[in-house]
Short mmCIF file of C-alpha atoms in Angstrom, two decimals:
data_model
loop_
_atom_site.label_atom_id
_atom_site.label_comp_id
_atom_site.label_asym_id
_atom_site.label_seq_id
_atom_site.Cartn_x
_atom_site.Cartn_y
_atom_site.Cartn_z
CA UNK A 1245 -1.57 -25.04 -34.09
CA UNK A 1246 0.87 -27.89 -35.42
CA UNK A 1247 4.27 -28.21 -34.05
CA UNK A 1248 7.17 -30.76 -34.48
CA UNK A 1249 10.54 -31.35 -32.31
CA UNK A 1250 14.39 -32.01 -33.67
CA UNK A 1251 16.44 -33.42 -31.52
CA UNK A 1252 19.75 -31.12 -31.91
CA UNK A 1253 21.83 -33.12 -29.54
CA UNK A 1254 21.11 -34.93 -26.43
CA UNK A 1255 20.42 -31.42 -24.38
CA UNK A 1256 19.12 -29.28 -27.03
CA UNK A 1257 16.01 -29.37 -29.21
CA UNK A 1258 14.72 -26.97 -31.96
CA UNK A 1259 10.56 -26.73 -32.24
CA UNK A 1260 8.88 -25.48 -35.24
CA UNK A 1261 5.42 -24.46 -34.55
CA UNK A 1262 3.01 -23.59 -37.54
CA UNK A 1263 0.04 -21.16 -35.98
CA UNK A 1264 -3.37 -20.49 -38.10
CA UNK A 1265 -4.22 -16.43 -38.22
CA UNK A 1266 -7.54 -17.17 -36.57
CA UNK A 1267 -5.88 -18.29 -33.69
CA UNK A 1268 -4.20 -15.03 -33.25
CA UNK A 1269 -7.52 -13.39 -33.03
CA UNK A 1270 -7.60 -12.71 -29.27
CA UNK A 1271 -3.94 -11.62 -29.45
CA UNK A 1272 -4.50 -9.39 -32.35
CA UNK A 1273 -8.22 -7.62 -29.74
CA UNK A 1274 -5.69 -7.23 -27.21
CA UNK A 1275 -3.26 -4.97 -29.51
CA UNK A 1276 -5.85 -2.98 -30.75
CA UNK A 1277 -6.97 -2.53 -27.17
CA UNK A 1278 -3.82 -1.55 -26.07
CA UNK A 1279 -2.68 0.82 -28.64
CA UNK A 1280 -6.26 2.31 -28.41
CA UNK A 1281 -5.02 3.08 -24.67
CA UNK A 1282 -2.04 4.88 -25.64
CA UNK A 1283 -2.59 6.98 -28.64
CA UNK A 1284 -4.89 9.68 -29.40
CA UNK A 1285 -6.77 10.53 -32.90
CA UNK A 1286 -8.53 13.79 -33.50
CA UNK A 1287 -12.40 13.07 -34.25
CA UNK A 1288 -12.23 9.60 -31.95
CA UNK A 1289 -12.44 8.92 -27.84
CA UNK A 1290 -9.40 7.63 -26.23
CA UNK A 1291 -9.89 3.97 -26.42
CA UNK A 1292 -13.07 4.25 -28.79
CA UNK A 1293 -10.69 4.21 -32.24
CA UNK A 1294 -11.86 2.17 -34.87
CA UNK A 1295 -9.36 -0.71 -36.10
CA UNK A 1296 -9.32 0.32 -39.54
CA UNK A 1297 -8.36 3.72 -38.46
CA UNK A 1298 -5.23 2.68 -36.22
CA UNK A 1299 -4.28 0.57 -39.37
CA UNK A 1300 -4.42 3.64 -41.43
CA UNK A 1301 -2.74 5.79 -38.77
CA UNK A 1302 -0.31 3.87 -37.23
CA UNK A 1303 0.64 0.86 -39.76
CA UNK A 1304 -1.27 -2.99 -39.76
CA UNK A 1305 2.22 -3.71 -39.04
CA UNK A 1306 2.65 -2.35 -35.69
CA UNK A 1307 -0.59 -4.25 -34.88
CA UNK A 1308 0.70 -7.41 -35.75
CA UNK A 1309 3.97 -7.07 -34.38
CA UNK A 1310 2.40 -6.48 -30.94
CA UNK A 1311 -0.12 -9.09 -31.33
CA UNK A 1312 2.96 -12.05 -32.53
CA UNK A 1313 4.75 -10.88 -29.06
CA UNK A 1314 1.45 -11.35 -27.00
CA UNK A 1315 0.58 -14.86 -28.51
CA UNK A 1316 4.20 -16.38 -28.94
CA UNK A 1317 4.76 -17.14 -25.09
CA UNK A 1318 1.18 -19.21 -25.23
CA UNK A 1319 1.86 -21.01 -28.31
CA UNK A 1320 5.43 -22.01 -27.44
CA UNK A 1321 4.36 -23.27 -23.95
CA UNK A 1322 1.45 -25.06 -25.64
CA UNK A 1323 3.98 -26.90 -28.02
CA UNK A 1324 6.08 -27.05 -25.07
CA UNK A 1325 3.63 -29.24 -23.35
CA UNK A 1326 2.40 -31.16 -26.52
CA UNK A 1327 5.93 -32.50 -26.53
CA UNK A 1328 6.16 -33.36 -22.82
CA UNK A 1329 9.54 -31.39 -22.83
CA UNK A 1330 11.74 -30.92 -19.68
CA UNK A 1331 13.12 -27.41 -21.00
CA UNK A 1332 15.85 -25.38 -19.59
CA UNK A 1333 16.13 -21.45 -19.55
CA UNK A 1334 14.75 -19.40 -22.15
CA UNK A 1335 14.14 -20.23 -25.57
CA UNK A 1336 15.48 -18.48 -28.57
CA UNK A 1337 12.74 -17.60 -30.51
CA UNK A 1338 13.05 -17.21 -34.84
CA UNK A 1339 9.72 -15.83 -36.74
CA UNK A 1340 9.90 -17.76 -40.27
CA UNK A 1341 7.14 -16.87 -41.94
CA UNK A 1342 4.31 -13.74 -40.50
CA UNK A 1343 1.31 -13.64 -43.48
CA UNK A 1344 -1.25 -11.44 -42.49
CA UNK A 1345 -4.93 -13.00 -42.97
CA UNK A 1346 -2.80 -16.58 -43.29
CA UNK A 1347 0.28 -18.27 -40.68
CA UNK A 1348 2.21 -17.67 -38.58
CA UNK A 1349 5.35 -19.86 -38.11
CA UNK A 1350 7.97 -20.23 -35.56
CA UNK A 1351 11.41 -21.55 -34.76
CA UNK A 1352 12.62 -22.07 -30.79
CA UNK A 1353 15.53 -23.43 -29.69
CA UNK A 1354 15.64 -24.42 -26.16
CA UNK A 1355 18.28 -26.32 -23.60
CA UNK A 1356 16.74 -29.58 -22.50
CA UNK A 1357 17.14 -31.91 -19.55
CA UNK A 1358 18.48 -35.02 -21.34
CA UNK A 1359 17.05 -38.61 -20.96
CA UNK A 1360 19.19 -40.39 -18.32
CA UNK A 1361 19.21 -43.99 -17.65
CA UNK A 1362 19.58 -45.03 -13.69
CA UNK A 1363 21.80 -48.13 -13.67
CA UNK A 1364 21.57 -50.26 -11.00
CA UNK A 1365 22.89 -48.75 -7.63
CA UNK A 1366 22.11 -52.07 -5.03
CA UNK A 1367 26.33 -52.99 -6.30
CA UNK A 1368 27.69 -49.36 -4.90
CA UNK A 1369 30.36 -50.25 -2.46
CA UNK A 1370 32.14 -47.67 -0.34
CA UNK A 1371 34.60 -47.08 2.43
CA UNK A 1372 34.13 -44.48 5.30
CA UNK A 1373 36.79 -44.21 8.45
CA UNK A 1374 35.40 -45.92 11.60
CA UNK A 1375 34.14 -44.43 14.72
CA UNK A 1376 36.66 -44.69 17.65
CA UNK A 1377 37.08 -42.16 20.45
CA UNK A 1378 40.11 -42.46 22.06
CA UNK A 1379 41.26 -41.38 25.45
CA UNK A 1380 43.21 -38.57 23.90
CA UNK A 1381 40.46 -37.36 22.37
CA UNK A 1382 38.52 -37.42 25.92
CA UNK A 1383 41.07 -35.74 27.49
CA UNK A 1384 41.68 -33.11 24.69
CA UNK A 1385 37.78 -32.44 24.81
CA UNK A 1386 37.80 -31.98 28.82
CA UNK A 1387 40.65 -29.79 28.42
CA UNK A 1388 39.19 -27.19 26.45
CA UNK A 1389 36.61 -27.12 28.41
CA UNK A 1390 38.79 -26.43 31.33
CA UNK A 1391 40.24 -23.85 29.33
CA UNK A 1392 36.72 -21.97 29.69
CA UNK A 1393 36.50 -22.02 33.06
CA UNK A 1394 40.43 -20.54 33.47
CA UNK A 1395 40.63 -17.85 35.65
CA UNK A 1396 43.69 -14.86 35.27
CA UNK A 1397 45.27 -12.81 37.84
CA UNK A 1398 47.96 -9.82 37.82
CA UNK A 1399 51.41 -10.55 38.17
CA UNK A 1400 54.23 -8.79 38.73
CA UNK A 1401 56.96 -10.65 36.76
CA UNK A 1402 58.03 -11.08 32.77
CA UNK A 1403 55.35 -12.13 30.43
CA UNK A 1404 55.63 -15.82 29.24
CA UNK A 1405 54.36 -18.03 27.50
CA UNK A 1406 50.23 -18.48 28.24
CA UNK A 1407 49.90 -15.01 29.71
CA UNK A 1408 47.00 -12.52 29.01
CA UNK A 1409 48.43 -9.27 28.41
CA UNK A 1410 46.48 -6.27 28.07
CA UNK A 1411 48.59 -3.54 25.70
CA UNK A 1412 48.41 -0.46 23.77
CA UNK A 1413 49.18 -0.52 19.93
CA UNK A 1414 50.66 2.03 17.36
CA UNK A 1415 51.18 1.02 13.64
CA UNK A 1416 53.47 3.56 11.25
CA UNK A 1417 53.91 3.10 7.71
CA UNK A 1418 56.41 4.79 6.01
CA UNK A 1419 56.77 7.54 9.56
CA UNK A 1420 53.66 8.46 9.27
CA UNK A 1421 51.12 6.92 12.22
CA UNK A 1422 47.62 4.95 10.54
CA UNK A 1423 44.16 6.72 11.59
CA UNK A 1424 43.27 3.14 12.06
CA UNK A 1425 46.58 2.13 13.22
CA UNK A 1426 46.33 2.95 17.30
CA UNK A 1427 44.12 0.75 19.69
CA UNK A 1428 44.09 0.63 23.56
CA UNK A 1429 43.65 -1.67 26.10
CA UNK A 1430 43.36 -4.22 24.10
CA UNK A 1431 43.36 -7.79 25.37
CA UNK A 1432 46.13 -10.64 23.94
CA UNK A 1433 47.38 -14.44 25.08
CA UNK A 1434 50.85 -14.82 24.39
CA UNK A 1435 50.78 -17.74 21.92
CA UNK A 1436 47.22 -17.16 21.15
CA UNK A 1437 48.32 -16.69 17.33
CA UNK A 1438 46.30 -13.69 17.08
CA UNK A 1439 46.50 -9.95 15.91
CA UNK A 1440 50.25 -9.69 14.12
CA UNK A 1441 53.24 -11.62 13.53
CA UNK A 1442 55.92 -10.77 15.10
CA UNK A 1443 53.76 -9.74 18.24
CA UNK A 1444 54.25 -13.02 20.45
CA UNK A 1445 58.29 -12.02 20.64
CA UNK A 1446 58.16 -8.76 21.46
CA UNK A 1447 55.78 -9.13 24.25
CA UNK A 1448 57.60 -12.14 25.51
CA UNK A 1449 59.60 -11.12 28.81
CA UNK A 1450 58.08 -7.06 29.09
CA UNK A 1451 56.65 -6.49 32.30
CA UNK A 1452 53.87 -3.66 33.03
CA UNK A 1453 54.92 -0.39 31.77
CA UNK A 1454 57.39 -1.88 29.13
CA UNK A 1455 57.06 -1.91 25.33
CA UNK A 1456 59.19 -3.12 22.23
CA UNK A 1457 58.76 -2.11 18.61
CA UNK A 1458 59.19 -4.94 15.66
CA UNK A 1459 57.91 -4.91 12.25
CA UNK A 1460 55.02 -6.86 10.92
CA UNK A 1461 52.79 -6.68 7.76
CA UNK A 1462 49.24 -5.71 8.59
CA UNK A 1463 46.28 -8.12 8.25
CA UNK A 1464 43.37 -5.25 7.67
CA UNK A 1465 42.49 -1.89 8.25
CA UNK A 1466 43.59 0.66 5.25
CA UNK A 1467 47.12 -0.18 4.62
CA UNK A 1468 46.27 -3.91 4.61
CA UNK A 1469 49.05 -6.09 3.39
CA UNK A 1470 52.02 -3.24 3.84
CA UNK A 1471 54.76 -3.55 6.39
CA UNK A 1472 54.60 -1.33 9.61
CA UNK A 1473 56.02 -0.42 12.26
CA UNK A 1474 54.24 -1.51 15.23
CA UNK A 1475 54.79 -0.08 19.15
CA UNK A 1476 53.39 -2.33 21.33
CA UNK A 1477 53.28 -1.59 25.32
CA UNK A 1478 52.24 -3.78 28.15
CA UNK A 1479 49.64 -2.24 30.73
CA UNK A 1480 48.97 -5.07 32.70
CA UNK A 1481 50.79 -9.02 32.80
CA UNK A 1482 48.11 -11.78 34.36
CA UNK A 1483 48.92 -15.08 34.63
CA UNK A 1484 45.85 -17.70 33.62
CA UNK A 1485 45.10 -20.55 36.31
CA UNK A 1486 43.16 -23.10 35.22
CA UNK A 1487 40.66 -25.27 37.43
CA UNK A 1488 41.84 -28.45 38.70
CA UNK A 1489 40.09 -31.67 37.03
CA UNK A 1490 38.40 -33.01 40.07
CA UNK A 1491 34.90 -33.75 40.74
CA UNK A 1492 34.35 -29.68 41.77
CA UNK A 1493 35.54 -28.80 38.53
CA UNK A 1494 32.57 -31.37 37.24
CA UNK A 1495 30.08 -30.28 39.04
CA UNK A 1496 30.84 -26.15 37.80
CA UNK A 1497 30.97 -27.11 34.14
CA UNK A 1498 28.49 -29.34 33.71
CA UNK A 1499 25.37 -30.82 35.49
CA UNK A 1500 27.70 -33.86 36.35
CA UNK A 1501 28.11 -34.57 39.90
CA UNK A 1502 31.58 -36.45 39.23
CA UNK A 1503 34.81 -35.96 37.05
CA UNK A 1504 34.29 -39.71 35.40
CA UNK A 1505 30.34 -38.62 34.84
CA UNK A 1506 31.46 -35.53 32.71
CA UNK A 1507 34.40 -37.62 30.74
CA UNK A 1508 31.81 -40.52 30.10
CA UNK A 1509 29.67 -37.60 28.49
CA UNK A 1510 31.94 -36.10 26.54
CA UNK A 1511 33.24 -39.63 25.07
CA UNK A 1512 29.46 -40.03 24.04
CA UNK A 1513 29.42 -36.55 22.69
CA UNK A 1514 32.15 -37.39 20.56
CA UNK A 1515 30.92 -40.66 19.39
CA UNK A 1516 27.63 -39.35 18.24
CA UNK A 1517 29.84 -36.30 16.18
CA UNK A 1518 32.28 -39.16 14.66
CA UNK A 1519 29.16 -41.14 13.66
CA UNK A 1520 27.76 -37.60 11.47
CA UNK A 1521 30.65 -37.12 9.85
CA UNK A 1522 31.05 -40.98 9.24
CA UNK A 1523 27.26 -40.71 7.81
CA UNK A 1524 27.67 -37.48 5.85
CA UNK A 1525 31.07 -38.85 4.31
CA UNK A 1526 29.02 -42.17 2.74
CA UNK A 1527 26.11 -39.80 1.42
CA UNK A 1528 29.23 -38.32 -0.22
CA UNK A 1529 31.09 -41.52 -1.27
CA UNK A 1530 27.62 -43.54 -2.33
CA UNK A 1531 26.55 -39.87 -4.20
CA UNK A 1532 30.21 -40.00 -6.62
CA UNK A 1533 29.77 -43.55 -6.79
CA UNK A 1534 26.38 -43.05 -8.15
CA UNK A 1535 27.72 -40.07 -10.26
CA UNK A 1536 30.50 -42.44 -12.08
CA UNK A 1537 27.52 -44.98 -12.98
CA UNK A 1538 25.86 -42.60 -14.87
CA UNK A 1539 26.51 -40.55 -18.41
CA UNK A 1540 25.08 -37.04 -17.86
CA UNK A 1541 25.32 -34.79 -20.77
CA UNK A 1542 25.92 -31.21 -19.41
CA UNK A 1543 23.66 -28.45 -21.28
CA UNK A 1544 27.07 -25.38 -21.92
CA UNK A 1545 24.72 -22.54 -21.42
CA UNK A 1546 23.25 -23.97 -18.17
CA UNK A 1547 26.79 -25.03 -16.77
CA UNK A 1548 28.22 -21.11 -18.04
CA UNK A 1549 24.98 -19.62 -16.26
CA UNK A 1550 25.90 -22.01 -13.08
CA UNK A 1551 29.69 -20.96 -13.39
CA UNK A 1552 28.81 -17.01 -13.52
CA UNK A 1553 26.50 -17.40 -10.84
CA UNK A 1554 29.40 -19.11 -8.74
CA UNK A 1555 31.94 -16.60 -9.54
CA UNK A 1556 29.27 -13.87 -8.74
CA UNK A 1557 28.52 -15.39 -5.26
CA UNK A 1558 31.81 -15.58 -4.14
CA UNK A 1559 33.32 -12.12 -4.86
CA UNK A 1560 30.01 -10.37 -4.59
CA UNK A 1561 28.75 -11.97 -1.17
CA UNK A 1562 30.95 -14.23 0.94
CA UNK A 1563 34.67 -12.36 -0.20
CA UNK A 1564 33.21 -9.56 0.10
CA UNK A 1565 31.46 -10.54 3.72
CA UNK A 1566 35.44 -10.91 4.89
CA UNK A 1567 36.77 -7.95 3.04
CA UNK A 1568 38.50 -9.79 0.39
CA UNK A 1569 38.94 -9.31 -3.54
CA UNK A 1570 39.38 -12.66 -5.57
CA UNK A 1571 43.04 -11.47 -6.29
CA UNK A 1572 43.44 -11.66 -2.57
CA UNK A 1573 42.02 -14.76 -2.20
CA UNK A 1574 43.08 -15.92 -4.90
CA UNK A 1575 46.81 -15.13 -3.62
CA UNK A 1576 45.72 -16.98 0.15
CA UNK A 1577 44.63 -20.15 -1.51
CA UNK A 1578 47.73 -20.67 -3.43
CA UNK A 1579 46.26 -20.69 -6.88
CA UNK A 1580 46.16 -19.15 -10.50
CA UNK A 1581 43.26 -17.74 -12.34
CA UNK A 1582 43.12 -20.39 -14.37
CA UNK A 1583 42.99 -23.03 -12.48
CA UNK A 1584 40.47 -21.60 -10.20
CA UNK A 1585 38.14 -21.01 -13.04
CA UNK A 1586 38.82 -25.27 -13.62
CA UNK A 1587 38.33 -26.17 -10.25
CA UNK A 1588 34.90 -23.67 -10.25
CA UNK A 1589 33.94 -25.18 -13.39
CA UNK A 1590 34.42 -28.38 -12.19
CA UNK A 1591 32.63 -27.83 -9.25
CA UNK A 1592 29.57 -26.77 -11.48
CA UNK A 1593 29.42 -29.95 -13.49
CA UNK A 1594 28.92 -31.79 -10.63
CA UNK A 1595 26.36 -29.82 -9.11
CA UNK A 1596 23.97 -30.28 -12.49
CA UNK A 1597 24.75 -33.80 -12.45
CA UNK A 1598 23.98 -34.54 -9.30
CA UNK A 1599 20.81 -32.61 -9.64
CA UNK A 1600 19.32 -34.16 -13.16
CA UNK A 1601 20.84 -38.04 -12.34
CA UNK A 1602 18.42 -37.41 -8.37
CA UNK A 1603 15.86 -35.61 -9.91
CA UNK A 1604 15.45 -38.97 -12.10
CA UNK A 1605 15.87 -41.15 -9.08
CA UNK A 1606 12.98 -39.18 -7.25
CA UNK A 1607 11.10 -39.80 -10.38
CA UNK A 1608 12.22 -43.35 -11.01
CA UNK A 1609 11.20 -44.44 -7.13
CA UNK A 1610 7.96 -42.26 -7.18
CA UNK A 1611 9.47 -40.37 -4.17
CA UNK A 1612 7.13 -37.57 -2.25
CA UNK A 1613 8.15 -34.83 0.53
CA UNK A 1614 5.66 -34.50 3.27
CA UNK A 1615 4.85 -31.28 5.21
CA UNK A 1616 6.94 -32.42 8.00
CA UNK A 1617 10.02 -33.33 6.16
CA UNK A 1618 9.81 -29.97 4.28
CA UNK A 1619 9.20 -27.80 7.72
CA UNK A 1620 12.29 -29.43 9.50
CA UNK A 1621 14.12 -28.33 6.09
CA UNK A 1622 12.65 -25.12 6.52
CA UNK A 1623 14.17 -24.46 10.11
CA UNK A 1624 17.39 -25.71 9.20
CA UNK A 1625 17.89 -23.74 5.87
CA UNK A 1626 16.28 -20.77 8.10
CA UNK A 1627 18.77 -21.51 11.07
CA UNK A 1628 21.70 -21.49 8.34
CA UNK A 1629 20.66 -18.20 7.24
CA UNK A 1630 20.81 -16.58 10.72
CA UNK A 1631 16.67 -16.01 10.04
CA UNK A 1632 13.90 -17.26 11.64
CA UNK A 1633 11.56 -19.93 10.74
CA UNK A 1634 9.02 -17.30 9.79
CA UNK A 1635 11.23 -15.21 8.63
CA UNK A 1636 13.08 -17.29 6.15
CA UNK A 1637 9.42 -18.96 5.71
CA UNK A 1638 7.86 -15.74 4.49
CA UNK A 1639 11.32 -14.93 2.14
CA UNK A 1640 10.73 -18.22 0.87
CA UNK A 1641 7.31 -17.79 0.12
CA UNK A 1642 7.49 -13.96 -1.69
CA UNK A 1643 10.28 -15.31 -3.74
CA UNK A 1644 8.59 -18.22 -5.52
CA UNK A 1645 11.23 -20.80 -3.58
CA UNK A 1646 9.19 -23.19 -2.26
CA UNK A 1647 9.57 -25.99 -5.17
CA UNK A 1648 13.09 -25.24 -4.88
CA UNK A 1649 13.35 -26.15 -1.25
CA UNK A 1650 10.72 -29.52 -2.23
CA UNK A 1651 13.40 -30.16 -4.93
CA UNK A 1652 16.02 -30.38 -2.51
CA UNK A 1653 14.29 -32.61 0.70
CA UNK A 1654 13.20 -34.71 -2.95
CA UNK A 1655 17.06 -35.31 -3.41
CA UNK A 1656 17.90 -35.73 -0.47
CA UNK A 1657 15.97 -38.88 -0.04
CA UNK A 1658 16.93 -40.09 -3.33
CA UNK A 1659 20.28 -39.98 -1.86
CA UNK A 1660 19.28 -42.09 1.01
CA UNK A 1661 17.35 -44.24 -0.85
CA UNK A 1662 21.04 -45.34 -3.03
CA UNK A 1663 22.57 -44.93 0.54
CA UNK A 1664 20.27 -47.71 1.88
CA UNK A 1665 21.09 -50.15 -1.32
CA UNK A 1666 24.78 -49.40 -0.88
CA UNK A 1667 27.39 -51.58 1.13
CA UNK A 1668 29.19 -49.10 3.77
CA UNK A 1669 32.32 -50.62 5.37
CA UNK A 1670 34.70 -48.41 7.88
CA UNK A 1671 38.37 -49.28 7.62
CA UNK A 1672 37.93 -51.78 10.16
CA UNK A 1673 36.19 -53.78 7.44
CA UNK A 1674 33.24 -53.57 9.62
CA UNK A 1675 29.77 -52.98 7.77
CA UNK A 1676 28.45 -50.00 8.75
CA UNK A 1677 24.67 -49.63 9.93
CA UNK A 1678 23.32 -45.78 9.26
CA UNK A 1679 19.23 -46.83 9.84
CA UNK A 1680 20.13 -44.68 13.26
CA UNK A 1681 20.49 -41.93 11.34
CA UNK A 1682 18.30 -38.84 10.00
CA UNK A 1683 19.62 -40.06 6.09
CA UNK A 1684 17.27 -37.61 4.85
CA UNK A 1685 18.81 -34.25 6.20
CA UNK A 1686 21.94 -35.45 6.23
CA UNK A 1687 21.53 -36.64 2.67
CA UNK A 1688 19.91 -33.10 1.71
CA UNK A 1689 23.17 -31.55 3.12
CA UNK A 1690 25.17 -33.53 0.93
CA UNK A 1691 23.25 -32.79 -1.98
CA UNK A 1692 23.04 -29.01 -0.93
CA UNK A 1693 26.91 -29.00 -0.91
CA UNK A 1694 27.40 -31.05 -4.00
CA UNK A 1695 25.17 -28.81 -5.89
CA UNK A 1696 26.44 -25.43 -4.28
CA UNK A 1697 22.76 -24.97 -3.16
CA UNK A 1698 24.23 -23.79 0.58
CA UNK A 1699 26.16 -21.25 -0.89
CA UNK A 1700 23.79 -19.83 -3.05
CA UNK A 1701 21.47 -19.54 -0.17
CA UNK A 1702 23.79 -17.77 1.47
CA UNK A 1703 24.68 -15.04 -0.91
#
C-alpha cells in the first residue's frame, strides 16, 4: 500500500491511498465466506459453494464490493498512522479507481487537529478581587443561620410582614376552576417571594378564617403563563421567633461553646470560600489569557457537531429537567434566536480551543495523570452526577469514557501548570499565592466549564 497527504487547509487534509489486489486477498476470503453464509445454491452445502460459482450466480461484482468495504477501514487507518495524523470525526471516503486482478485506489478527506505553536505563557499577568471578609458578611452568615433555628407560634392577630401562613388555594381561568389549580394546607412566609405574585398583598392583614381574591399569572401547572384568578384563604397566622445570638444559641447550632467561637468560624468559613472563587477566577483569567496568545484554527464541522450537541443538551436534558421549551427560555433570558445561536456558537469555539491549545500543553510539558488524581476526579464527576463512585465508575467504564475523563485531569494540570508561570495580583495590588490550593481540580473545573464538558455530563 502507498499513500500520500495534501494539506487542504490548516484543519483539513485529503489522503490518497493506492492498494495492490493481493492485498485485498483476505478481504476478498472473508466475502466469499460471508455470502457463502447467506445464500443457498441447489447442488452445493450452505457454506461449501465454490467461488467461481457465487461469481457466476451472484456477480464478481458483489464480491468485490463487499470485500472494498471490509478492507477500506484497515487501509485508511494504516495510512492514517503512516502519516502520524491527529484526525477528527469520520472521513469521507471516494473510490477512484476498483480494477479487478490490479488496484485499488482511494480518496479520504478527514478534519484534522491543526499544528499549534505554545507561545510563551511565564509573561501572563492577571487580576482577581482580593479576599476580605467583613463584619457584615459575619453577621449576615450568623444570621441565616439563626434563621434555621427560628421557631413559629399561632397568633391571633393580622398577618404581617415575616409571618408563616398556612392557606388554601383556588386558581380559575376564564370561570372555570384548574384540575391542578386547588392545593391545601399549604405552607407560605409573607415576603418569602414564593408561589404567585400578587400573593404577599392579599395575605397581608387576613387573620385565620379570612381570604382575598387577586389576579396573578401562573408559574406552572397546565395553564402555565395565563392569568387567573386566584382565592387564597388563611387557616392558621404564626408568628416566627428567632433565637437570641448569645452563647446558648452557639452552643445549639454548632459544636461551639461561645457566640465569638461560632463567629470566628464562620469568618474562616468564609475566607476559605472567597479564596476558591479567587482561585477558580485566575484558572479562568490565566486560561483566556492563554487563549488570546494563541491562533487556533477551528475545524466548521467539529465546531457545527459541538454547536448541535449544545443546542441538543439544553432543550433535550436540562430545559426539559425544569419544564421549559427554548422559546420559554429563550423569552426568561431576555434574548433573540439569533443571538442565542451567537452566544452558543461562541461558547463552542472556545471550548475546542481550549481543548486543542491544553491538549498541546500536556504534550509540550510531557504531563501524566496518576491513579490517584484520576480517582478523586472520578468521585467528584460521580458526586456531580448524583451517582456513586461505583456507579458512575462502572458507567464510565461500559461507555468507553475513561480517556475522556484522563483527557480532562490532563488539562486540568496544564492549566495549573500556566497558572503557576502566571503573575496573580488581587485589586489590592497584592500578589497572590495559590500553592495552598488543589490547582489541579480546580483547574479541571475550569476547563470542564470552558469546554462545556460539565454540561454534557450532565445531560
Amino acid at each position: 500500500m502507498k499513500s500520500a497527504v495534501e494539506t487542504l487547509n490548516p484543519t483539513r487534509v485529503r489522503l490518497t491511498v493506492e492498494v495492490p489486489f493481493e492485498e485485498l486477498k483476505d478481504s476478498l476470503d472473508a466475502a466469499y465466506k460471508k455470502i457463502n453464509q447467506q445464500v443457498t445454491v441447489k447442488g452445493f452445502r450452505k457454506g461449501k459453494i465454490p467461488a467461481r460459482v457465487i461469481d457466476q450466480r451472484f456477480g464478481r461484482g458483489a464480491v468485490l464490493e463487499e470485500a472494498v468495504n471490509d478492507a477500506l477501514p484497515k487501509f485508511y487507518t494504516e495510512a492514517v498512522n503512516e502519516a502520524e495524523l491527529n484526525v477528527l470525526g469520520q472521513p469521507e471516503v471516494d473510490i477512484t479507481e476498483l480494477k479487478d486482478g490490479e488496484t485499488l485506489n482511494f480518496t479520504a478527506e478527514v478534519d484534522v487537529r491543526p499544528a499549534i505553536e505554545i507561545p510563551d505563557y511565564s509573561g501572563i499577568e492577571v487580576e482577581v478581587d482580593a479576599v476580605e471578609v467583613t463584619d457584615e458578611d459575619v453577621e449576615k452568615s450568623v444570621e441565616q443561620l439563626r434563621e434555621r433555628f427560628a421557631s413559629t407560634t399561632p397568633v391571633e392577630r393580622a398577618a404581617a410582614e415575616g409571618d408563616v401562613l398556612t392557606i388554601d388555594l383556588e386558581a380559575k381561568v376564564d370561570g372555570e376552576v384548574l384540575e391542578d389549580g386547588v392545593a391545601s394546607g399549604v405552607s407560605y412566609t409573607i415576603g418569602s417571594g414564593e408561589l404567585l405574585d400578587g400573593i404577599d398583598e392579599a395575605v397581608t392583614g387576613l387573620e385565620a378564617g379570612g381570604e382575598a381574591t387577586f389576579t396573578s399569572q401562573l408559574k406552572g401547572g397546565s395553564a402555565e403563563g395565563k392569568d387567573a384568578e386566584v382565592t387564597v384563604k388563611v387557616t392558621q397566622v404564626a408568628a416566627r421567633e428567632l433565637p437570641e445570638l448569645d452563647d446558648e444559641f452557639a452552643q445549639l447550632a454548632s459544636e461551639f461553646d461561645t457566640l465569638d467561637e461560632l463567629k470566628a468560624d464562620s469568618r474562616k468559613r468564609l475566607e476559605n470560600m472567597k479564596q476558591y472563587d479567587q482561585a477558580t477566577q485566575a484558572q479562568e483569567r490565566v486560561l483566556e489569557k492563554l487563549l488570546e496568545l494563541v491562533e487556533v484554527p477551528v475545524p466548521e464541522k467539529l465546531l457545527e457537531d459541538e454547536v448541535n450537541t449544545r443546542k441538543h443538551n439544553l432543550e433535550h436534558h436540562q430545559l426539559g429537567q425544569m419544564g421549559l421549551d427554548l422559546a420559554k427560555y429563550l423569552e426568561i433570558q431576555g434574548k433573540s434566536a439569533e443571538e442565542f445561536d451567537a452566544e452558543t456558537r461562541e461558547q463552542a469555539v472556545k471550548g475546542i480551543k481550549t481543548q486543542f491549545v491544553l491538549d498541546e500543553l500536556v504534550n509540550k510539558e510531557k504531563l501524566n495523570v496518576n491513579q490517584e488524581e484520576l480517582t478523586e476526579h472520578l468521585m467528584r464527576r460521580a458526586a456531580s452526577s448524583g451517582m456513586s463512585p461505583d456507579q458512575f465508575a462502572q458507567a464510565v467504564v461500559e461507555g468507553g469514557q475513561v480517556p475522556m475523563l484522563v483527557g480532562e485531569v490532563a488539562r486540568g494540570k496544564a492549566l495549573a501548570v500556566v497558572v503557576e508561570a502566571a503573575t496573580v495580583k488581587d485589586t489590592n495590588g497584592e500578589v497572590v499565592d495559590l500553592s495552598d490550593e488543589d490547582e489541579t481540580e480546580t483547574a479541571t473545573e475550569v476547563v470542564e466549564a470552558a469546554e462545556g464538558t460539565d454540561e454534557k455530563s450532565e445531560a
